[in-house]
Amino acid sequence: MALTTSLAGRVRNTSLPKSHALLPLLEAIVNGIQAIDARRDGSGKPGQIDVRVHRDSQAELDFGPVGPGRAPMKPIIGFTVADDGVGFTAQNMSSFETLDSDFKSDLGCRGIGRLLWLKAFDRVSVRSAYEDEDGKLRGRQFKFSVEREVEHDGGTDGFARPGAVVRLDGFKESFQQHAPKGVDAIAREVFEHCIWYFLRPGGAPVVTVADDDESVSLASLMDEFVDSAMSSSTIEVKGQKFDMLNLRLKSSTRHSVPRLHWCAASRVVIEENLSGKVPGLHGKLKDKNSGEFVYACYLTSNFLDERVRSDRTAFDISDRIAGEPLVDDLSLDDIREAVLEEIGEILKDPLESAREQGKQRLHDFVSKRAPRYRPVLAKIEERGITVDPSVKDQDLELQLHRHLQKIESEAFVQGQEIFAEADAEPAEDYAERLAAYLSTVSEINQSDLAAYVSRRRTVLDLLGRLIRADKDGKYSREDAIHSLIVPMRTDSNEVASDGSNLWIIDERLAFHDYLASDKTLKSMPITGSQSTKEPDILATRLIDLPVLAAEGQKLPLPSIVVVEIKRPMRKDATEDKNPIQQCLDYVKRIRAGGVMTATGRPIPPTHEPPAFCYIISDLTDRMIERCEISNLRPTHDGLGYFGFNDSAKAYIEVMSFDGLVNSATERNRAFFDKLGLPS
């Protein structure tokens, strides 16, 4: 019983990723190249392939990205590919009408190209002339579609010599949207797909891609892309041979990263980015003799030809083989490993130079921008980190952070193993492993401390920018500065211990029992007040102090800290808006409040807990006047005032923004200097 095949079913089951939307066109062009190769007329002429782009003159304009001075392009509805090859001979026609034909299997063909045509286009029409067995020129034309399959239209004329014209019509929208729009981009994709034909001995036919009045010759792209060929290589992996064509691409091309092109059937199947896969191989390389270039490798093999999938977008080869592989098992990882090793030898000198530049970039970045990694830099370098000399700071930071996380994870596992052995008979190398573990932990702790100090430097830099006027002479609002010091409208239950920067004002504020930022007194559990007034920042701290002289008997006494922040250069410190009096009023209301802290701890029944009032404000004339009325004394640097209010039992300090930044920087100077940070 004979089996029948459904063309509609075969097209439906044919895979064509949207990312390969032009693959049907590329297949038609490759068919034309093969038809020219088969001609062999002895004339020595290279042959000609003309590709024309067809656009919808009635459709709306495509307002996608276009270059300066270029008009928007209309949607592409199809292509025409004309060649002067052997044409659709009887054998070619028979093969075309036979699905999965093996007529050109020796060329790597799978009989899938025409199915891809119908996957992306509604219909195909073919006109061709060929020479019969007697050398007489004959013609044929036919249509090809899912609904009607192959429809012969008889002979054709207009040909003076053999050749074929294939028209792909009705470009389906789902593929059209993912295809390149401009003739330049289309020509580049054709060139990259068929580059093997341009690199082989004898070269390729003359191929042009035209769109209205614009035309691109693929031969010109060869000059634009390729600087020169390097030595060809042959490697053997588990008995299989692979040929590597090594190219130097011009660094001015749009390809700025090194690539490995996996080829089969004289076509590029997979394009792989090699950045970072060989130490020192990232982007452009520099040769002592001929300057910058970008490396590209085209990998070919009978092994790849035999295992390319029918849609020619992947290989039927495992990525990797788990467990103990058999001798003959070969994975993509096996091949890639051998290729990368060979690339390392081919590019030995340029890679060595690139690695040195990358190492210098890494050390400069750690020294000047990321000192937290200095304690663990040696361990990171032991892990084989390679850095692109042109990498952006944020990308380098992420790369270092990933290495640090791995070091921390490995140290945790190592510590668990060592501690598990503590109660058992230790192994001979136990002491060495313990010492190595403790050394790693010490370096990680130093890194954490360095990160904390670096963060302080960044916070002070940001505060310095916030207090300066912008180009219009305007200053930041007080809420921006407030949020930098501590998040607004939060309290201790919402702010982590490291979530605020109160250390800018006073290091002691890091050790508080209760903290509230821009919250009403009524909402604070420590006050019992019904007032809706909102101090900028309020904190209580329990301090252990001896009471009387009874040995060991101590009583916790609460301290109160109130911080008021004013807008830089604000000039409204009038009697009604006196920030000093506002702070003292908050202290009074808090002392008259309840008897429990936020965590339920009792506060002794005293109405005179120590109080500290900090006012962050520029010293305008009005603010200086308020300070003098409150009997405050100027600081030695003239950037603030301080004093003690006897009646309120409160220490008061007024700090200008410059004084605040200077004071915090001075307190941290030793740390900054140790890490090499500017102070």
XYZ file of C-alpha atoms in Angstrom:
679
model
C 0.000 0.000 0.000
C 1.445 3.348 -1.056
C 1.714 6.139 1.508
C 0.572 9.649 0.693
C 1.837 12.913 2.112
C -0.205 15.998 3.002
C 1.559 19.194 1.935
C -0.596 21.240 4.344
C 0.341 18.890 7.177
C 4.048 19.016 6.325
C 3.992 22.832 6.232
C 2.100 22.934 9.528
C 4.678 20.662 11.147
C 7.645 22.567 9.731
C 9.392 24.757 12.270
C 10.337 28.349 11.434
C 11.217 30.586 14.413
C 10.160 34.209 14.093
C 13.805 35.166 14.695
C 14.607 33.456 11.360
C 11.894 35.258 9.387
C 14.147 35.707 6.327
C 15.240 32.066 6.218
C 12.852 31.215 3.302
C 14.433 34.020 1.255
C 17.914 32.818 2.205
C 17.017 29.287 1.075
C 15.929 30.635 -2.315
C 19.239 32.492 -2.679
C 21.269 29.398 -1.717
C 19.289 27.394 -4.293
C 20.328 29.996 -6.867
C 24.006 29.724 -5.865
C 23.849 25.927 -6.154
C 22.143 26.208 -9.558
C 24.984 28.463 -10.762
C 27.574 26.008 -9.359
C 25.859 23.219 -11.317
C 25.985 25.162 -14.582
C 29.717 24.752 -15.252
C 29.536 26.301 -18.711
C 33.291 26.919 -18.823
C 32.833 30.637 -19.484
C 34.605 31.612 -16.268
C 31.828 34.069 -15.448
C 30.871 34.069 -11.750
C 27.104 34.019 -12.318
C 24.513 36.545 -11.200
C 21.765 36.561 -8.552
C 19.420 39.537 -8.295
C 17.200 39.880 -5.226
C 14.414 42.451 -5.256
C 12.303 43.598 -2.321
C 8.582 44.200 -2.974
C 6.600 46.585 -0.788
C 2.891 47.293 -0.419
C 2.201 50.619 -2.108
C -1.314 50.782 -0.620
C -0.549 49.936 2.997
C 0.148 52.430 5.764
C 3.684 53.578 6.170
C 5.915 51.631 8.526
C 7.145 54.153 11.088
C 9.796 51.853 12.530
C 13.358 53.011 13.218
C 14.954 54.690 10.232
C 18.186 56.538 9.727
C 18.505 60.332 9.524
C 17.093 61.758 6.321
C 15.410 58.512 5.273
C 11.713 58.217 4.602
C 9.681 55.635 6.538
C 9.453 52.286 4.735
C 6.295 50.530 3.664
C 5.631 46.900 4.644
C 7.403 44.157 2.703
C 4.990 41.857 0.877
C 7.455 39.654 -0.975
C 10.746 39.070 -2.755
C 11.972 38.016 -6.187
C 15.162 35.969 -6.604
C 16.533 35.675 -10.161
C 19.603 33.589 -11.075
C 21.350 32.427 -14.238
C 21.942 28.855 -13.085
C 20.923 25.601 -14.753
C 17.232 26.268 -14.194
C 14.490 23.783 -13.303
C 15.676 20.805 -15.298
C 13.632 17.612 -15.357
C 15.602 16.275 -12.390
C 15.242 19.517 -10.453
C 11.513 19.635 -11.152
C 11.043 16.026 -10.076
C 12.955 16.724 -6.891
C 10.854 19.829 -6.223
C 7.663 17.790 -6.469
C 9.047 15.135 -4.089
C 8.893 16.088 -0.434
C 12.038 15.221 1.545
C 13.882 14.594 -1.709
C 17.528 13.526 -1.341
C 18.436 14.781 -4.829
C 20.975 17.301 -3.461
C 21.739 15.557 -0.188
C 25.447 15.613 -1.016
C 25.210 19.409 -0.794
C 23.590 19.228 2.642
C 20.087 19.830 1.294
C 17.146 18.370 3.208
C 14.314 19.157 0.786
C 12.857 21.554 3.353
C 13.441 24.943 1.678
C 10.183 25.046 -0.293
C 8.223 24.132 2.852
C 9.760 27.157 4.551
C 8.555 29.251 1.592
C 4.953 28.292 2.302
C 5.460 28.708 6.052
C 6.176 32.424 5.681
C 4.523 33.267 2.313
C 1.037 32.657 0.935
C 2.146 31.637 -2.537
C 5.186 31.109 -4.742
C 5.539 31.442 -8.506
C 8.461 30.131 -10.575
C 9.585 30.913 -14.106
C 12.577 29.037 -15.458
C 14.536 28.132 -18.610
C 16.786 25.096 -18.890
C 18.573 23.045 -21.512
C 17.139 19.641 -22.323
C 19.233 16.557 -23.146
C 19.717 17.806 -26.703
C 20.960 21.202 -25.514
C 17.767 22.956 -26.618
C 16.536 25.829 -24.439
C 13.141 25.096 -22.934
C 10.995 26.910 -20.397
C 8.533 26.099 -17.676
C 6.499 28.040 -15.130
C 4.348 26.940 -12.203
C 2.708 28.145 -9.009
C 3.128 26.656 -5.563
C 0.738 27.016 -2.607
C -0.645 25.019 0.311
C -4.146 24.976 -1.145
C -3.318 23.949 -4.722
C 0.190 22.499 -4.293
C 2.054 22.595 -7.655
C 0.126 24.102 -10.593
C 1.908 23.963 -13.960
C 1.300 26.893 -16.330
C 3.118 25.405 -19.307
C 6.178 26.903 -20.969
C 7.574 30.415 -20.738
C 9.672 32.749 -22.827
C 11.817 35.806 -22.238
C 14.937 33.798 -21.391
C 18.014 33.978 -23.620
C 19.848 31.448 -21.473
C 19.109 29.058 -18.607
C 18.041 30.514 -15.282
C 15.154 30.831 -12.862
C 13.017 33.556 -11.298
C 11.381 32.681 -7.968
C 8.793 35.088 -6.569
C 7.723 34.796 -2.932
C 4.415 36.612 -2.402
C 2.149 37.344 0.545
C 4.706 37.753 3.347
C 2.738 36.738 6.434
C 2.441 39.505 9.000
C 3.691 37.414 11.920
C 7.015 36.907 10.096
C 7.087 40.274 8.353
C 7.096 42.091 11.708
C 10.236 40.256 12.834
C 12.182 40.621 9.585
C 14.701 43.411 8.869
C 13.043 46.359 7.129
C 15.764 48.168 5.172
C 17.667 46.901 2.152
C 20.994 47.348 3.985
C 19.883 45.169 6.881
C 18.436 42.540 4.533
C 21.658 42.456 2.485
C 23.739 42.036 5.661
C 21.635 39.093 6.819
C 21.938 37.452 3.385
C 25.699 37.986 3.435
C 26.173 36.572 6.932
C 24.055 33.523 6.117
C 25.896 32.819 2.854
C 29.338 34.051 3.856
C 30.821 30.577 3.397
C 30.274 30.834 -0.349
C 32.235 34.098 -0.395
C 35.085 32.605 1.623
C 35.450 29.314 -0.265
C 37.955 28.831 -3.076
C 36.472 30.270 -6.277
C 34.219 32.680 -4.389
C 30.522 33.323 -4.874
C 28.287 34.644 -7.683
C 27.615 38.371 -7.980
C 24.699 38.906 -5.596
C 22.792 42.196 -5.363
C 19.826 43.140 -3.196
C 17.660 45.952 -4.578
C 14.765 47.983 -3.162
C 13.270 50.661 -5.427
C 16.261 52.792 -6.463
C 18.609 51.451 -3.796
C 20.907 48.491 -4.398
C 23.546 46.718 -2.299
C 26.233 44.398 -3.635
C 27.221 41.602 -1.281
C 30.771 41.712 -2.605
C 31.117 45.213 -1.163
C 30.030 43.865 2.233
C 32.867 41.369 2.035
C 35.309 44.275 1.881
C 33.448 46.085 4.632
C 33.355 43.125 7.034
C 36.526 41.138 6.557
C 39.941 42.579 7.285
C 41.859 39.427 6.395
C 41.814 35.692 6.796
C 43.927 34.055 9.463
C 45.326 30.551 9.374
C 42.791 27.794 8.872
C 42.803 25.063 11.519
C 41.700 21.470 11.712
C 40.928 19.900 15.080
C 39.907 16.376 15.981
C 37.388 15.608 18.706
C 36.815 11.941 19.563
C 37.688 10.840 16.061
C 35.669 13.548 14.266
C 37.413 16.254 12.248
C 36.324 19.905 12.309
C 37.643 22.696 10.108
C 37.976 26.195 11.535
C 38.119 29.187 9.208
C 39.539 32.039 11.306
C 38.803 35.613 10.235
C 39.821 39.073 11.330
C 36.757 41.294 10.980
C 37.156 45.035 10.759
C 36.474 46.651 14.117
C 34.266 49.260 12.447
C 31.586 46.709 11.607
C 28.426 46.434 13.652
C 29.776 43.203 15.076
C 31.874 44.237 18.029
C 31.954 40.865 19.786
C 33.849 37.705 18.795
C 31.636 34.959 17.409
C 31.684 31.267 16.566
C 29.543 30.339 13.556
C 28.441 26.698 13.527
C 27.942 25.834 9.851
C 26.304 22.979 7.979
C 25.358 22.480 4.354
C 27.401 25.584 3.494
C 25.153 27.736 5.666
C 25.469 29.342 9.093
C 23.196 27.438 11.477
C 24.092 28.842 14.918
C 25.844 32.080 15.795
C 27.462 31.999 19.255
C 28.913 34.905 21.228
C 32.407 34.003 22.456
C 32.822 36.940 24.860
C 34.462 35.758 28.063
C 34.643 32.112 26.973
C 38.363 32.389 26.304
C 40.348 34.396 28.890
C 40.932 37.846 27.402
C 38.504 37.392 24.491
C 35.773 39.991 24.897
C 35.447 42.533 22.121
C 38.098 44.091 19.951
C 41.621 42.711 19.997
C 44.757 44.548 19.051
C 47.509 43.163 16.885
C 50.969 44.712 17.057
C 51.252 44.900 13.283
C 47.810 45.742 11.927
C 45.750 47.321 14.687
C 42.303 46.443 16.037
C 40.134 43.605 14.782
C 37.232 41.395 15.861
C 37.720 37.638 15.718
C 35.247 35.324 13.963
C 35.398 31.570 13.412
C 33.411 29.513 10.902
C 33.257 25.868 11.963
C 32.466 23.149 9.392
C 32.464 19.364 9.484
C 30.803 16.345 7.913
C 29.675 15.533 11.451
C 27.712 18.805 11.584
C 26.358 18.353 8.049
C 24.924 14.958 8.962
C 23.273 16.202 12.155
C 21.794 19.564 11.168
C 18.035 19.704 11.654
C 15.804 19.958 8.625
C 14.919 23.597 9.346
C 18.655 24.363 9.641
C 18.258 26.363 12.848
C 19.909 23.820 15.204
C 21.709 20.475 15.407
C 20.568 17.084 16.634
C 23.519 16.958 19.030
C 23.280 16.972 22.819
C 24.482 20.131 24.552
C 26.310 17.974 27.069
C 26.389 14.324 28.032
C 25.721 13.598 31.693
C 27.530 10.890 33.618
C 30.293 8.776 32.120
C 30.032 9.213 28.325
C 30.854 6.462 25.905
C 34.026 6.930 23.886
C 32.164 7.827 20.702
C 29.581 10.112 22.326
C 30.158 13.686 21.218
C 28.342 16.745 22.579
C 28.314 20.392 21.593
C 30.260 21.080 24.787
C 32.994 18.659 23.693
C 33.308 20.400 20.333
C 33.151 23.873 21.858
C 35.857 23.056 24.414
C 38.233 21.906 21.673
C 37.453 24.962 19.528
C 38.050 27.371 22.426
C 41.373 25.715 23.204
C 42.463 26.124 19.578
C 41.306 29.782 19.567
C 43.478 30.378 22.629
C 46.497 29.197 20.666
C 45.619 31.068 17.464
C 45.146 34.386 19.322
C 47.854 33.819 21.917
C 49.627 37.191 21.657
C 46.562 39.488 21.300
C 44.834 37.641 24.159
C 47.828 38.069 26.458
C 47.768 41.816 25.822
C 43.996 41.971 26.403
C 44.323 40.048 29.682
C 46.915 42.524 30.959
C 44.665 45.456 30.067
C 41.723 43.745 31.757
C 43.746 43.118 34.906
C 44.743 46.776 35.050
C 41.104 47.833 34.549
C 40.052 45.541 37.413
C 42.669 46.838 39.845
C 41.965 50.485 38.974
C 38.245 49.979 39.544
C 38.714 48.247 42.891
C 41.211 50.872 44.070
C 39.181 53.909 43.072
C 35.527 52.870 42.893
C 34.908 49.591 44.729
C 37.386 49.141 47.628
C 35.086 46.615 49.315
C 36.468 43.949 46.962
C 40.111 44.672 47.806
C 40.297 42.152 50.711
C 38.971 39.333 48.489
C 40.493 40.429 45.173
C 43.238 37.808 45.326
C 40.649 35.047 45.762
C 38.522 36.453 42.929
C 41.560 36.456 40.632
C 42.344 32.878 41.660
C 38.919 31.951 40.277
C 40.068 33.031 36.826
C 38.122 36.274 36.397
C 38.784 37.975 33.063
C 37.669 41.532 32.455
C 36.850 43.366 29.260
C 38.998 46.540 29.418
C 36.034 48.532 28.015
C 33.447 47.148 30.470
C 31.133 49.666 32.156
C 31.529 50.273 35.883
C 28.099 48.870 36.757
C 28.720 45.691 34.755
C 32.116 45.185 36.396
C 30.518 45.729 39.809
C 27.948 43.008 39.063
C 30.671 40.637 37.903
C 32.660 41.167 41.114
C 29.544 40.826 43.220
C 28.722 37.452 41.667
C 32.236 36.204 42.471
C 31.965 37.473 46.052
C 28.635 35.686 46.507
C 30.196 32.430 45.308
C 33.119 32.860 47.706
C 30.704 33.454 50.597
C 28.597 30.419 49.657
C 31.637 28.184 49.361
C 32.983 29.465 52.687
C 29.665 28.639 54.353
C 29.747 25.065 53.043
C 33.413 24.742 53.973
C 32.668 25.953 57.496
C 29.837 23.470 57.945
C 32.131 20.623 56.924
C 34.923 21.752 59.238
C 32.642 22.224 62.255
C 31.066 18.823 61.628
C 34.534 17.281 62.064
C 35.289 19.181 65.271
C 34.072 16.426 67.608
C 35.506 13.555 65.564
C 39.046 12.449 64.891
C 40.410 15.251 62.675
C 41.859 14.420 59.286
C 45.511 15.089 58.572
C 44.752 18.266 56.633
C 42.181 19.540 59.159
C 44.435 22.278 60.544
C 45.276 23.544 57.049
C 41.626 23.594 55.980
C 40.621 25.347 59.211
C 43.279 28.011 58.692
C 42.197 28.519 55.075
C 38.549 28.809 56.146
C 39.311 31.357 58.888
C 41.423 33.362 56.440
C 38.531 33.468 53.941
C 36.041 34.499 56.639
C 38.392 37.262 57.749
C 38.687 38.560 54.186
C 34.904 38.462 53.724
C 34.427 40.407 56.975
C 36.956 42.994 55.826
C 35.056 43.241 52.540
C 31.768 43.821 54.391
C 33.370 46.569 56.471
C 34.849 48.147 53.352
C 31.411 48.047 51.690
C 29.869 49.806 54.702
C 32.518 52.535 54.708
C 32.164 52.979 50.926
C 28.424 53.346 51.373
C 29.013 56.107 53.918
C 31.224 57.938 51.424
C 28.501 57.643 48.772
C 25.821 58.922 51.169
C 27.925 61.958 52.069
C 28.567 62.655 48.378
C 24.827 62.533 47.722
C 24.082 64.793 50.687
C 26.674 67.240 49.390
C 24.838 67.375 46.055
C 21.422 67.797 47.696
C 22.470 70.892 49.649
C 23.783 72.678 46.552
C 21.607 74.891 44.380
C 20.713 73.626 40.919
C 21.343 75.513 37.668
C 18.197 77.590 38.325
C 19.380 78.567 41.802
C 16.818 76.347 43.556
C 17.587 74.113 46.528
C 16.344 70.621 47.319
C 13.277 70.296 49.511
C 13.840 69.220 53.087
C 12.021 65.924 52.469
C 14.758 64.827 50.021
C 17.424 65.364 52.679
C 15.150 63.869 55.333
C 14.665 60.668 53.310
C 18.417 60.317 52.849
C 18.984 60.452 56.617
C 16.012 58.225 57.456
C 12.951 57.135 55.411
C 9.935 59.362 56.031
C 6.719 58.249 57.766
C 8.328 55.184 59.306
C 9.196 53.937 62.765
C 11.420 51.265 64.320
C 9.136 48.462 63.180
C 9.611 49.489 59.555
C 13.239 50.609 59.381
C 16.038 48.042 59.599
C 19.073 48.772 61.722
C 21.050 49.695 58.607
C 18.126 51.367 56.858
C 18.879 54.854 58.181
C 21.854 57.185 58.075
C 21.463 58.846 61.463
C 25.217 58.492 61.919
C 25.499 61.628 59.766
C 24.140 63.616 62.714
C 25.504 61.615 65.660
C 27.039 58.122 65.772
C 25.160 57.425 69.019
C 21.835 57.588 67.213
C 22.579 54.200 65.681
C 21.805 52.677 69.095
C 18.202 53.674 69.704
C 15.312 51.913 71.424
C 12.572 53.627 69.451
C 12.738 55.661 66.238
C 10.015 57.613 64.441
C 10.396 59.620 61.252
C 7.797 62.205 60.270
C 5.131 60.496 62.403
C 2.528 62.289 64.538
C 3.053 62.275 68.301
C -0.365 60.650 68.592
C 0.820 57.627 66.564
C 3.902 57.041 68.739
C 3.381 54.440 71.469
C 5.990 56.060 73.730
C 4.179 59.391 74.171
C 0.522 58.839 75.020
C 0.026 62.233 73.347
C -3.006 63.163 71.236
C -1.076 65.790 69.291
C -0.956 65.539 65.504
C 2.296 67.497 65.287
C 5.101 65.691 63.483
C 8.744 66.000 64.552
C 11.064 65.223 61.628
C 12.959 62.532 63.553
C 12.469 61.318 67.104
C 14.480 58.646 68.906
C 14.711 57.260 72.431
C 17.716 55.470 73.825
C 18.042 53.437 77.042
C 21.348 54.137 78.757
C 22.734 52.015 81.575
C 23.927 54.289 84.390
C 24.700 53.450 88.048
C 22.087 54.607 90.568
C 23.293 55.392 94.116
C 26.189 53.076 94.950
C 24.572 49.682 95.295
C 26.845 47.213 93.573
C 25.381 45.849 90.308
C 22.123 47.777 90.695
C 21.405 49.749 87.523
C 18.351 51.502 86.285
C 17.558 52.230 82.594
C 16.940 55.907 82.017
C 15.476 56.947 78.643
C 17.048 59.658 76.538
C 15.122 61.593 73.912
C 16.509 62.861 70.624
C 14.552 65.209 68.363
C 15.834 66.247 64.942
C 14.377 69.050 62.825
C 15.494 69.449 59.205
C 14.910 72.661 57.279
C 15.232 73.336 53.601
C 18.694 74.590 52.553
C 18.888 78.416 52.703
C 15.344 78.635 54.105
C 14.784 82.082 55.600
C 11.563 81.682 57.627
C 13.022 80.907 61.102
C 10.621 83.426 62.634
C 9.252 83.320 66.149
C 6.222 81.313 64.997
C 8.426 78.875 63.063
C 11.396 78.749 65.387
C 12.853 75.221 64.925
C 14.644 75.416 68.310
C 11.389 76.049 70.157
C 9.644 73.381 68.061
C 12.168 70.768 69.260
C 11.774 71.818 72.906
C 7.979 71.598 72.591
C 8.293 68.025 71.236
C 10.490 67.099 74.223
C 7.917 68.496 76.625
C 5.048 66.553 75.018
C 7.059 63.311 75.002
C 7.926 63.651 78.686
C 4.277 64.094 79.507
C 3.387 60.877 77.625
C 2.909 57.195 78.550
C 5.118 54.790 80.437
C 5.980 52.092 77.852
C 8.426 51.945 75.015
C 7.478 50.575 71.605
C 8.610 47.115 72.732
C 6.702 47.206 75.982
C 9.647 48.050 78.232
C 8.829 50.266 81.226
C 10.056 53.834 81.344
C 10.825 55.080 84.874
C 8.369 57.730 86.110
C 10.694 60.665 85.588
C 9.886 63.866 83.763
C 13.488 64.805 83.181
C 15.044 62.198 80.832
C 18.121 63.510 78.992
C 17.079 65.308 75.827
C 19.107 66.166 72.734
C 17.778 68.531 70.076
C 19.445 68.736 66.664
C 18.406 71.382 64.150
C 19.790 70.953 60.622
C 19.517 74.338 58.974
C 21.658 76.800 57.092
C 22.745 79.760 59.221
C 20.645 82.492 57.670
C 20.338 85.840 59.444
C 17.026 84.758 61.010
C 18.470 81.420 62.155
C 21.499 83.112 63.748
C 19.133 85.478 65.525
C 17.137 82.500 66.918
C 20.382 80.877 68.135
C 21.536 84.023 69.933
C 18.145 84.529 71.604
C 18.388 80.923 72.880
C 21.842 81.685 74.371
C 23.624 79.215 72.095
C 27.334 79.553 71.419
C 28.933 79.355 67.962
C 31.101 76.326 67.190
C 34.818 76.768 66.599
C 34.426 76.470 62.819
C 31.567 78.973 62.649
C 29.288 76.416 60.976
C 26.939 75.835 63.901
C 25.728 76.713 67.394
C 25.369 74.675 70.580
C 24.282 75.030 74.202
C 22.204 73.676 77.074
C 18.702 74.831 77.968
C 18.412 74.614 81.762
C 14.668 74.915 82.001
C 14.069 72.199 79.371
C 17.045 70.094 80.527
C 17.999 69.692 76.877
C 21.223 69.906 74.909
C 20.716 71.886 71.693
C 22.884 71.844 68.587
C 22.221 73.774 65.389
C 24.234 72.500 62.425
C 24.485 74.088 59.016
C 24.436 71.667 56.109
C 28.097 72.352 55.362
C 28.934 71.755 59.004
C 26.932 68.509 58.988
C 28.825 67.151 55.960
C 32.191 68.325 57.278
C 31.620 66.817 60.723
C 30.481 63.437 59.348
C 33.416 63.377 56.914
C 35.925 64.159 59.668
C 34.537 61.391 61.894
C 34.950 58.932 59.031
C 38.241 60.300 57.692
C 40.341 57.473 59.117
C 38.134 54.863 57.436
C 38.115 56.747 54.118
C 41.879 57.167 54.157
C 42.392 53.479 54.921
C 40.340 52.509 51.861
C 41.819 55.196 49.648
C 38.512 57.077 49.379
C 38.494 60.877 48.973
C 37.743 62.690 52.210
